[in-house]
mmCIF file of C-alpha atoms and ligand atoms in Angstrom:
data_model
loop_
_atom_site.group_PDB
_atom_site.id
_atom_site.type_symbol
_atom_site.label_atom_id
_atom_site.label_comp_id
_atom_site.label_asym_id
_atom_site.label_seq_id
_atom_site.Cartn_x
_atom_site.Cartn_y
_atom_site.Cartn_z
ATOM 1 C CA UNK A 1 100.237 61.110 53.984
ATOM 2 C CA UNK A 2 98.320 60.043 51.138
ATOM 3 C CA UNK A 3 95.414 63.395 50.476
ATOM 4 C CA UNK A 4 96.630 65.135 53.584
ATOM 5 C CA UNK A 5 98.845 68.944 53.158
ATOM 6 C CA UNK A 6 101.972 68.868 53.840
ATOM 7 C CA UNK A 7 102.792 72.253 55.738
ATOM 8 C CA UNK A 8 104.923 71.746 58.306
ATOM 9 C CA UNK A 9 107.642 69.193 59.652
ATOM 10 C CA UNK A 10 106.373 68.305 62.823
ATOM 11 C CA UNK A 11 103.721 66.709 60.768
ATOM 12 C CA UNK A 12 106.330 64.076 59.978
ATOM 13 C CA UNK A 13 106.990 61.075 62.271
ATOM 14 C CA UNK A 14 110.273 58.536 61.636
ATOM 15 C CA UNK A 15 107.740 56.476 59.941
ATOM 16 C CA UNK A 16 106.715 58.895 57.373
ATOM 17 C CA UNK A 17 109.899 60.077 56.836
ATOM 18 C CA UNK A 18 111.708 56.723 56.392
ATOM 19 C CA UNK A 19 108.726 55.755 54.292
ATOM 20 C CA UNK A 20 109.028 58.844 51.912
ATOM 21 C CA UNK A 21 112.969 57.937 52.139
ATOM 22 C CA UNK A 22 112.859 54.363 51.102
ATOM 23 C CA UNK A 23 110.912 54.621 48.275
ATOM 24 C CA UNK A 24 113.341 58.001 46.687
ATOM 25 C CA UNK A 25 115.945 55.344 46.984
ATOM 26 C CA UNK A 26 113.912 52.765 45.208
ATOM 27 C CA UNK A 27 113.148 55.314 42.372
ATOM 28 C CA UNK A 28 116.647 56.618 42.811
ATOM 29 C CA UNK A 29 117.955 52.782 41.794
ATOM 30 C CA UNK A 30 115.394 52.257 39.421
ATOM 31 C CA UNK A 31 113.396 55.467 37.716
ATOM 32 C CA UNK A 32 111.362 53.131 35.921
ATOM 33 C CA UNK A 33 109.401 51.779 38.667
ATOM 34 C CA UNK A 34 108.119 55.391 39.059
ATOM 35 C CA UNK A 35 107.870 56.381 35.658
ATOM 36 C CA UNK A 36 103.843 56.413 33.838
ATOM 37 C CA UNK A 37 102.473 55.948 37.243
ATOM 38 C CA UNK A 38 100.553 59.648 37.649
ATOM 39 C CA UNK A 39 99.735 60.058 34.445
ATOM 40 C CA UNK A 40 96.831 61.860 34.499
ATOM 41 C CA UNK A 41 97.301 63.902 37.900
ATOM 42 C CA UNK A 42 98.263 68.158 36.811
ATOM 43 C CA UNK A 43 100.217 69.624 39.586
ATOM 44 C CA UNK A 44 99.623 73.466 40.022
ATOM 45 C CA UNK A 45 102.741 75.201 40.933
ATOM 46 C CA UNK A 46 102.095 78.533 42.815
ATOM 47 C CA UNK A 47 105.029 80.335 43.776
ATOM 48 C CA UNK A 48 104.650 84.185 45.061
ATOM 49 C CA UNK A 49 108.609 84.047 45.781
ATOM 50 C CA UNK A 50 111.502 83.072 43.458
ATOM 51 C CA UNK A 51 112.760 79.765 43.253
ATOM 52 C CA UNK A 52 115.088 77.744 41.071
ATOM 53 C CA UNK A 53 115.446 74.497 42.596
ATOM 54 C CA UNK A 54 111.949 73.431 44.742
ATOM 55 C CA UNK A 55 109.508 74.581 41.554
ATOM 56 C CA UNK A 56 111.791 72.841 38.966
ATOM 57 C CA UNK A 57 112.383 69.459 40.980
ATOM 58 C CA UNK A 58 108.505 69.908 41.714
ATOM 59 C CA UNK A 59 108.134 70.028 37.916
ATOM 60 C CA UNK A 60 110.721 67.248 36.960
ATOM 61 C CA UNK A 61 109.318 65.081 39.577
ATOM 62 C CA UNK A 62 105.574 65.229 38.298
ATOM 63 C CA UNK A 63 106.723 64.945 34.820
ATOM 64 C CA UNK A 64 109.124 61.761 35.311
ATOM 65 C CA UNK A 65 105.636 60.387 36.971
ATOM 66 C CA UNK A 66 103.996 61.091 33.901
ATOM 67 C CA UNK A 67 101.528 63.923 34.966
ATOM 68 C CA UNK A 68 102.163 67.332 33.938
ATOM 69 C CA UNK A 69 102.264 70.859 35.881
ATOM 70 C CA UNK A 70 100.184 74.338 35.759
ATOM 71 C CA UNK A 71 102.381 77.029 36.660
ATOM 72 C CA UNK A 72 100.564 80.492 37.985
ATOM 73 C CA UNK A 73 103.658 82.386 36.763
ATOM 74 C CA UNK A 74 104.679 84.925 38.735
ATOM 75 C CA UNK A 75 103.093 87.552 40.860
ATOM 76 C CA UNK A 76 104.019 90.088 38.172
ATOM 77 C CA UNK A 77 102.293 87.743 35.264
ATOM 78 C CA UNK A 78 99.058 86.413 37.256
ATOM 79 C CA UNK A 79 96.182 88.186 39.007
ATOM 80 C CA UNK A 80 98.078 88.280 42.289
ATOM 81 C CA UNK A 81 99.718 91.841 40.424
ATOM 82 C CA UNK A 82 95.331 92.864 40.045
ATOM 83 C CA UNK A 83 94.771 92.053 43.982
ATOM 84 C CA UNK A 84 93.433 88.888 44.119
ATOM 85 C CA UNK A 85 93.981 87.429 47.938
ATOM 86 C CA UNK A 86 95.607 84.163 48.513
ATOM 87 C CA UNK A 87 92.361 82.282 49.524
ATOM 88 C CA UNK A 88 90.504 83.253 45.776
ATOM 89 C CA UNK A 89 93.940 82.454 43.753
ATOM 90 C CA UNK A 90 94.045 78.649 45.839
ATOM 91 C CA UNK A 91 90.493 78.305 45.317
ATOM 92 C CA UNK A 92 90.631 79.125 41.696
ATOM 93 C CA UNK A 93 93.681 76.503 40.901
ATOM 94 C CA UNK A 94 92.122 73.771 42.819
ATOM 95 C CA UNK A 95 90.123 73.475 40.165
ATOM 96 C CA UNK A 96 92.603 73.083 37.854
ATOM 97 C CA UNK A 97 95.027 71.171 39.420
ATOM 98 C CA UNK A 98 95.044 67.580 42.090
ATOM 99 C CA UNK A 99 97.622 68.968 44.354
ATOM 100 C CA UNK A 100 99.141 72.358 45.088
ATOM 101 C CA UNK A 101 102.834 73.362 45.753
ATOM 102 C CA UNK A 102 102.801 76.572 47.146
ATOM 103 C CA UNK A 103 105.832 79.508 48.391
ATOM 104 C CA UNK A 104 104.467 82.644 49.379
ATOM 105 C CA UNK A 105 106.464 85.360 51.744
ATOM 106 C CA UNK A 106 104.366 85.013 54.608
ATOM 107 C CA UNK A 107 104.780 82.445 57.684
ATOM 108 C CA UNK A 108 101.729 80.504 57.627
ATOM 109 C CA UNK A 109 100.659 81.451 54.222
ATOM 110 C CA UNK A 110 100.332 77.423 53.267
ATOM 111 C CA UNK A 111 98.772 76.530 56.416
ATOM 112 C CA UNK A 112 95.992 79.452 55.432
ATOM 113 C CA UNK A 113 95.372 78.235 52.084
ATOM 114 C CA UNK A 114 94.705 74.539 53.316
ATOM 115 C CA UNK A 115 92.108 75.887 54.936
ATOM 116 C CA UNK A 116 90.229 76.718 51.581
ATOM 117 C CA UNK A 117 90.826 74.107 49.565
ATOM 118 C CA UNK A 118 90.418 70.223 49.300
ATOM 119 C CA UNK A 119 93.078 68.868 46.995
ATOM 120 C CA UNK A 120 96.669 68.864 49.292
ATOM 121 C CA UNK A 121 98.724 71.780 49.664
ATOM 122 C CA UNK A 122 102.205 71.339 49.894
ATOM 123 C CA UNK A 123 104.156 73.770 51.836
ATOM 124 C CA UNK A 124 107.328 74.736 49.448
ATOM 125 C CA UNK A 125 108.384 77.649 51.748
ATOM 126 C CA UNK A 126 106.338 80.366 53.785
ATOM 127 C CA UNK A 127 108.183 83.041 54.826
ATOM 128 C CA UNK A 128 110.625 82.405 57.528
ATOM 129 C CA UNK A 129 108.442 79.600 58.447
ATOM 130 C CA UNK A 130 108.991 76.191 57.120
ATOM 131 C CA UNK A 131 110.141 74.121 54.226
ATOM 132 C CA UNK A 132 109.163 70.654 54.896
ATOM 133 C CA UNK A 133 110.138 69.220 51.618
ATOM 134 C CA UNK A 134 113.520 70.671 51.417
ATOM 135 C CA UNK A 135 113.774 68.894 54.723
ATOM 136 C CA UNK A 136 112.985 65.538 52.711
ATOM 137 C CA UNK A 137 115.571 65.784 50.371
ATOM 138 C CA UNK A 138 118.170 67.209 53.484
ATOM 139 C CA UNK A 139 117.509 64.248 55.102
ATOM 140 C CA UNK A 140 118.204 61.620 52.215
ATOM 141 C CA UNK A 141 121.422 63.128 51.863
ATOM 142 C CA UNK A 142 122.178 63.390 55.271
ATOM 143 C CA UNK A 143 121.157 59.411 54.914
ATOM 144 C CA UNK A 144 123.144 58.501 52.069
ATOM 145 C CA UNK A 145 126.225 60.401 53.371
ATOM 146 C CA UNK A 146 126.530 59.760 56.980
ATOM 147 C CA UNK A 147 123.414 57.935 57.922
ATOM 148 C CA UNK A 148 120.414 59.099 60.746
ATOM 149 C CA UNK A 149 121.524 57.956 63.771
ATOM 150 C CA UNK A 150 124.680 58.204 66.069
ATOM 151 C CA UNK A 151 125.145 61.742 64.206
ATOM 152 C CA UNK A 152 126.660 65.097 65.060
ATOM 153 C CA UNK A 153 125.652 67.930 62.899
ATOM 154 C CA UNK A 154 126.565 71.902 62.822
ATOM 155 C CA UNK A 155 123.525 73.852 61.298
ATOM 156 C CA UNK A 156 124.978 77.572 60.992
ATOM 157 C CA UNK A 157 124.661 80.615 59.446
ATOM 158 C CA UNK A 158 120.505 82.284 59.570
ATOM 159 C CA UNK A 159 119.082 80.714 62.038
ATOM 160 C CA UNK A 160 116.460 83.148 63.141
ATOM 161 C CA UNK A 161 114.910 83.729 59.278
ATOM 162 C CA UNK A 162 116.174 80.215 57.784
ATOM 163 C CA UNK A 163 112.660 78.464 57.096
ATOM 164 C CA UNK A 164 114.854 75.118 55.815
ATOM 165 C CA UNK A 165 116.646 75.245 59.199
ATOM 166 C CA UNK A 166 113.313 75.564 61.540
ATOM 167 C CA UNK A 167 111.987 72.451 59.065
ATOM 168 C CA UNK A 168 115.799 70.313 59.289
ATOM 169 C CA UNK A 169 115.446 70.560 63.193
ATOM 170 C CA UNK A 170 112.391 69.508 64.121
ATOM 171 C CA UNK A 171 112.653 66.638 62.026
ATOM 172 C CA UNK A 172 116.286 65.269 63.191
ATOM 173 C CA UNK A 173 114.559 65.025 66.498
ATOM 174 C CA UNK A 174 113.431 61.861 65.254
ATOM 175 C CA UNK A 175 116.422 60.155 64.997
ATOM 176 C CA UNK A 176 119.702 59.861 67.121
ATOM 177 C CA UNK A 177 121.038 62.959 66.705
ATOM 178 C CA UNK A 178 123.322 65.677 68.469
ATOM 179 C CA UNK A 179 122.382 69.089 67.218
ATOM 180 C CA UNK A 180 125.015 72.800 67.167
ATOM 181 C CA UNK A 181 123.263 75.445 66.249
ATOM 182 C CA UNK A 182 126.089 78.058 65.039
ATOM 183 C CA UNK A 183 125.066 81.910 64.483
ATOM 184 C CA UNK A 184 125.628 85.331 65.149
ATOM 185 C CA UNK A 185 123.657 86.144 67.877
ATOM 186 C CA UNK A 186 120.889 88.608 66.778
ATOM 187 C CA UNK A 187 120.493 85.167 64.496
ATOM 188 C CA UNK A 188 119.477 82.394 67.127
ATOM 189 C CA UNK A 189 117.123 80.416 66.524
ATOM 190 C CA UNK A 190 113.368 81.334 67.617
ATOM 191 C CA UNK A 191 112.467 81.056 70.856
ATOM 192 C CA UNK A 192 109.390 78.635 69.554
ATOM 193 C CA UNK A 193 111.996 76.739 67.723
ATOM 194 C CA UNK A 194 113.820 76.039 70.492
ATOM 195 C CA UNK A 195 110.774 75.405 72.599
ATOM 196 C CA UNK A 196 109.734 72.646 70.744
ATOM 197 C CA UNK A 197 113.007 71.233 70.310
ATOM 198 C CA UNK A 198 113.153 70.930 74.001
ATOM 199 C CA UNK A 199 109.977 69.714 73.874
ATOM 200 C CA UNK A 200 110.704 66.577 71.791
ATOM 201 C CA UNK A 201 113.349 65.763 73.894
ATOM 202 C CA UNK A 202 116.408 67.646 72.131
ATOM 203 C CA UNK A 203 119.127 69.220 73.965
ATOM 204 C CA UNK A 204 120.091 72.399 71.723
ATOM 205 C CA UNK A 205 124.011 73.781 71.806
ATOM 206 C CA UNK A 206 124.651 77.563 70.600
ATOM 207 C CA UNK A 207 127.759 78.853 69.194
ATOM 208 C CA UNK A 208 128.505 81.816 67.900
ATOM 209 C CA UNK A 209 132.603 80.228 66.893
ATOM 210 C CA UNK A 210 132.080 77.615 64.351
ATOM 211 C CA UNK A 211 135.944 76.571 64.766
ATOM 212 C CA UNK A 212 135.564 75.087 67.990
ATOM 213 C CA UNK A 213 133.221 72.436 67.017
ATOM 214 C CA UNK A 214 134.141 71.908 63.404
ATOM 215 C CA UNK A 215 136.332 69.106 64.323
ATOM 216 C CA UNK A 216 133.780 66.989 66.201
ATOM 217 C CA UNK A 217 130.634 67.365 63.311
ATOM 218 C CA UNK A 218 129.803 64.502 60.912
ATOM 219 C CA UNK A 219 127.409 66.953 59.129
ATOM 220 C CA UNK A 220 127.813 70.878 58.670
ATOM 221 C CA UNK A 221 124.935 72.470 57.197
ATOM 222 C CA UNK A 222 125.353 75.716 55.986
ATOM 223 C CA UNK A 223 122.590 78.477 55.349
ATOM 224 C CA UNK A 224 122.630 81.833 54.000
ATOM 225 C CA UNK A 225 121.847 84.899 55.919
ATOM 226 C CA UNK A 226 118.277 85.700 54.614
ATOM 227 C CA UNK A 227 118.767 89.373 53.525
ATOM 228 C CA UNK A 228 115.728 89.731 51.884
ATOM 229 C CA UNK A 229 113.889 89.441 55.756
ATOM 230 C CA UNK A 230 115.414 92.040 56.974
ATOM 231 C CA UNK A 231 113.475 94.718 58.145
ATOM 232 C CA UNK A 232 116.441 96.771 57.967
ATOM 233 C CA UNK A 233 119.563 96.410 55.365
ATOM 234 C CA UNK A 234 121.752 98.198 58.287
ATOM 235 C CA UNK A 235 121.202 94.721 60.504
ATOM 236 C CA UNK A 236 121.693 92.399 57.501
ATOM 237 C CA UNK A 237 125.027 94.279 56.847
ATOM 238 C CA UNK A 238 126.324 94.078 60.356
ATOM 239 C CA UNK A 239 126.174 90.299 60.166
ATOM 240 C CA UNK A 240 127.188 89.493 56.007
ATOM 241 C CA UNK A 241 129.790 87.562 55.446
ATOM 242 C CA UNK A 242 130.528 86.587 59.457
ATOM 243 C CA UNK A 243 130.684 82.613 58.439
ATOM 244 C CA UNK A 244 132.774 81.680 55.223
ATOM 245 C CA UNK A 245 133.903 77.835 54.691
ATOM 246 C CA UNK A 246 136.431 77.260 52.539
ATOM 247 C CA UNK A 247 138.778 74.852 51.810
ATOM 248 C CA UNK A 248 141.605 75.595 54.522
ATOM 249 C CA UNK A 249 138.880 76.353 57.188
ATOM 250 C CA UNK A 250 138.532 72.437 55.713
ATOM 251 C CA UNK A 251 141.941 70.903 56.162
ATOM 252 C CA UNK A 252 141.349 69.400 60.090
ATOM 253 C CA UNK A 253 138.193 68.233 59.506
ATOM 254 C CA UNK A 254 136.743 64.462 60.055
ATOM 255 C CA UNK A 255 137.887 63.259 56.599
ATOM 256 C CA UNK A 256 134.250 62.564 56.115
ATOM 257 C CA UNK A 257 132.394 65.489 56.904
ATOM 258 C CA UNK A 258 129.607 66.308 54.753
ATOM 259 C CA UNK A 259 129.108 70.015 53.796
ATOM 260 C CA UNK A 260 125.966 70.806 52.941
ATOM 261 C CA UNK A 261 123.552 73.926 51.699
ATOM 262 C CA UNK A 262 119.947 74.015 50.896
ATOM 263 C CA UNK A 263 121.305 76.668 48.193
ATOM 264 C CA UNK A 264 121.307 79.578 46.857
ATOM 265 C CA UNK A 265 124.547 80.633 48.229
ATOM 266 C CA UNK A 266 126.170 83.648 48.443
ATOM 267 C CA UNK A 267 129.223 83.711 49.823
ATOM 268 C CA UNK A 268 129.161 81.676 53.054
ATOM 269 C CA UNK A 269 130.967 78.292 50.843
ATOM 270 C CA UNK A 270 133.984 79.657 48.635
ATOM 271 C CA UNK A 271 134.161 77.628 45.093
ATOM 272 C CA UNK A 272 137.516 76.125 46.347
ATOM 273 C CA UNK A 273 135.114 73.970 48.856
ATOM 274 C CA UNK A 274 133.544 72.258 45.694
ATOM 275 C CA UNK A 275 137.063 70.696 44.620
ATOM 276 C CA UNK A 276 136.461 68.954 48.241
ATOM 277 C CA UNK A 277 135.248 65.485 49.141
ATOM 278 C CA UNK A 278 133.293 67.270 51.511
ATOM 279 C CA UNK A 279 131.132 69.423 48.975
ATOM 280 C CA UNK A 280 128.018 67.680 49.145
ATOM 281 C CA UNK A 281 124.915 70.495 48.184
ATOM 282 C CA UNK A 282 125.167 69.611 44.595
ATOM 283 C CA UNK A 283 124.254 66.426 45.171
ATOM 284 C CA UNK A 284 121.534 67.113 48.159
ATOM 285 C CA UNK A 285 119.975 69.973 44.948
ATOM 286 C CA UNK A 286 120.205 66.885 43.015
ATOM 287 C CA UNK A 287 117.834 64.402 45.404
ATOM 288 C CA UNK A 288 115.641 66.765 45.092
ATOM 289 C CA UNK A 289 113.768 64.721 42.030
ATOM 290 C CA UNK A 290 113.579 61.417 43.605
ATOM 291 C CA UNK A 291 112.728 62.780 46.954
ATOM 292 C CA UNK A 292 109.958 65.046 45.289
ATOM 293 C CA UNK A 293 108.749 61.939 43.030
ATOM 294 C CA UNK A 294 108.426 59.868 46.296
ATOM 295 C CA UNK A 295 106.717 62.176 48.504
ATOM 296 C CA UNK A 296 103.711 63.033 45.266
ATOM 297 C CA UNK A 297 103.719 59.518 44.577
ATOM 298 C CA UNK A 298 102.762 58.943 48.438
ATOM 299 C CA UNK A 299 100.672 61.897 48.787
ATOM 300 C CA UNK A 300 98.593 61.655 45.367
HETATM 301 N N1 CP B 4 116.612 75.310 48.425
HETATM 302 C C1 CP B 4 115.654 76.065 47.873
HETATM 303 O O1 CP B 4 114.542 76.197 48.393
HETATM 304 O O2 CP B 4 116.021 76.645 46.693
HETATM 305 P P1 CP B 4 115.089 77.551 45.781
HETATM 306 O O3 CP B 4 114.798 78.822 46.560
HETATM 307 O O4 CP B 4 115.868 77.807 44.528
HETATM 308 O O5 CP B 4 113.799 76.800 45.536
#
């Protein structure tokens, strides 16, 4: 991957992925094989959308390599609030920066601003589009908990607006694994998304009852309904609240099941859940520096 963008995760092969894997661990077991070796590569952080977890593992990570970060600020505090497009802003930073982590509202918005710019553009969200990285750091902790193969995993909640569930898919169709997609159903997943997952060879099972597969997942990753793509609040609030895990939903459950979220939540995991073995999305926010410090240290 090493100078390429990162925009989208049927980019990634099992090779790339394993490799991007393998080496988080190794940094995971021993920071200080990763630590000094960027020293003198500034990563420009560019986020049009909040974020709490990708642009502060995004920062960590280039730090604990021993580079630094530019951060644009918000589109309040940067030109963005004057009217300067996408395209100028990107060309601008590349300037300033070797690599650029970008969110932005708009599906395709990363794959647009590789197109103006030389230095690699990392995709850290676009719209209802992808999240490739968060898809990194899903899949380490999908590794370390239950491994990659021989795996049955529940993906529920937004399917239709959740960019980190569009990225998770495509990528598990890399590996051994038997895919539920659980939703309301105005909240399926695209009909591209499940076009391509046919087309890689994945057989895709829809729910809208979570309880009757529960019992048979190794893996239940849990999403929140994306309110904020609504077009209308009426829609969102016909659908709030329809899946809530918590601890007696729990109680029959393989002993092992992971529970995971790509966080924020809302209210879709109740705070009895974290008292569980099964509360896992601390830990997954967590990988989220190695993972990160693997995937620059590849791509720079
Ligand atoms: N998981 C995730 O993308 O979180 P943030 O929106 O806080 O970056």
């Amino acid at each position: 991957m090493r100078h390429n963008h990162l925009i989208n995760a049927k980019q990634l092969s099992r090779g790339d992925i394993e490799s991007v894997l393998d080496r988080a661990a190794e940094i995971e077991a021993d920071p200080q094989t990763a630590f000094g070796t960027h020293s003198n590569t500034i990563l420009g952080l560019l986020f049009f959308e909040p974020s709490t977890r990708t642009k502060m593992s995004f920062d960590a990570a280039m730090k604990r390599l021993g580079g630094s970060t530019i951060d644009m600020g918000s589109t309040e505090s940067s030109s963005v609030k004057k009217g300067e497009s996408l395209a100028d802003t990107v060309r601008v930073i590349e300037g300033y920066a070797d690599a650029l982590v970008l969110r932005h509202p708009s599906e395709g918005a990363a794959k647009l601003a590789s197109e103006f710019v030389d230095v690699p553009v990392i995709n850290a969200g676009d719209g209802a589009g992808q999240h490739p990285t968060q898809t990194l750091l899903d899949l380490y902790t999908i590794r370390e908990n239950a491994g990659l193969d021989d795996l049955t995993i529940g993906i529920a909640g937004d399917l239709k607006y959740g960019r980190t569930v569009h990225s998770l898919a495509h990528a598990l169709t890399n590996f051994d694994v038997e895919q539920h997609f659980i939703s309301p159903e105005s909240l399926r997943l695209p009909r591209s998304v499940r076009y391509d997952l046919r087309e890689s060879g994945a057989v895709v099972h829809e729910h809208t009852d979570l309880e009757t597969i529960l019992e048979t997942l190794d893996v239940l990753y849990v999403t929140r309904i994306q309110r904020e793509r609504f077009p209308d609040e009426n829609e969102y609030q016909q659908v709030a609240g329809e899946y809530q895990i918590d601890a007696t939903l729990l109680d029959s459950v393989n002993e092992d099941l992971a529970v995971m979220h790509p966080l924020p939540r809302v209210d879709e995991i109740t705070p009895d859940v974290d008292q569980t073995d099964h509360a896992t999305y601390f830990q997954q926010a967590h990988n989220g520096v190695p993972v990160r410090m693997a995937l620059l240290d590849q791509m720079l």
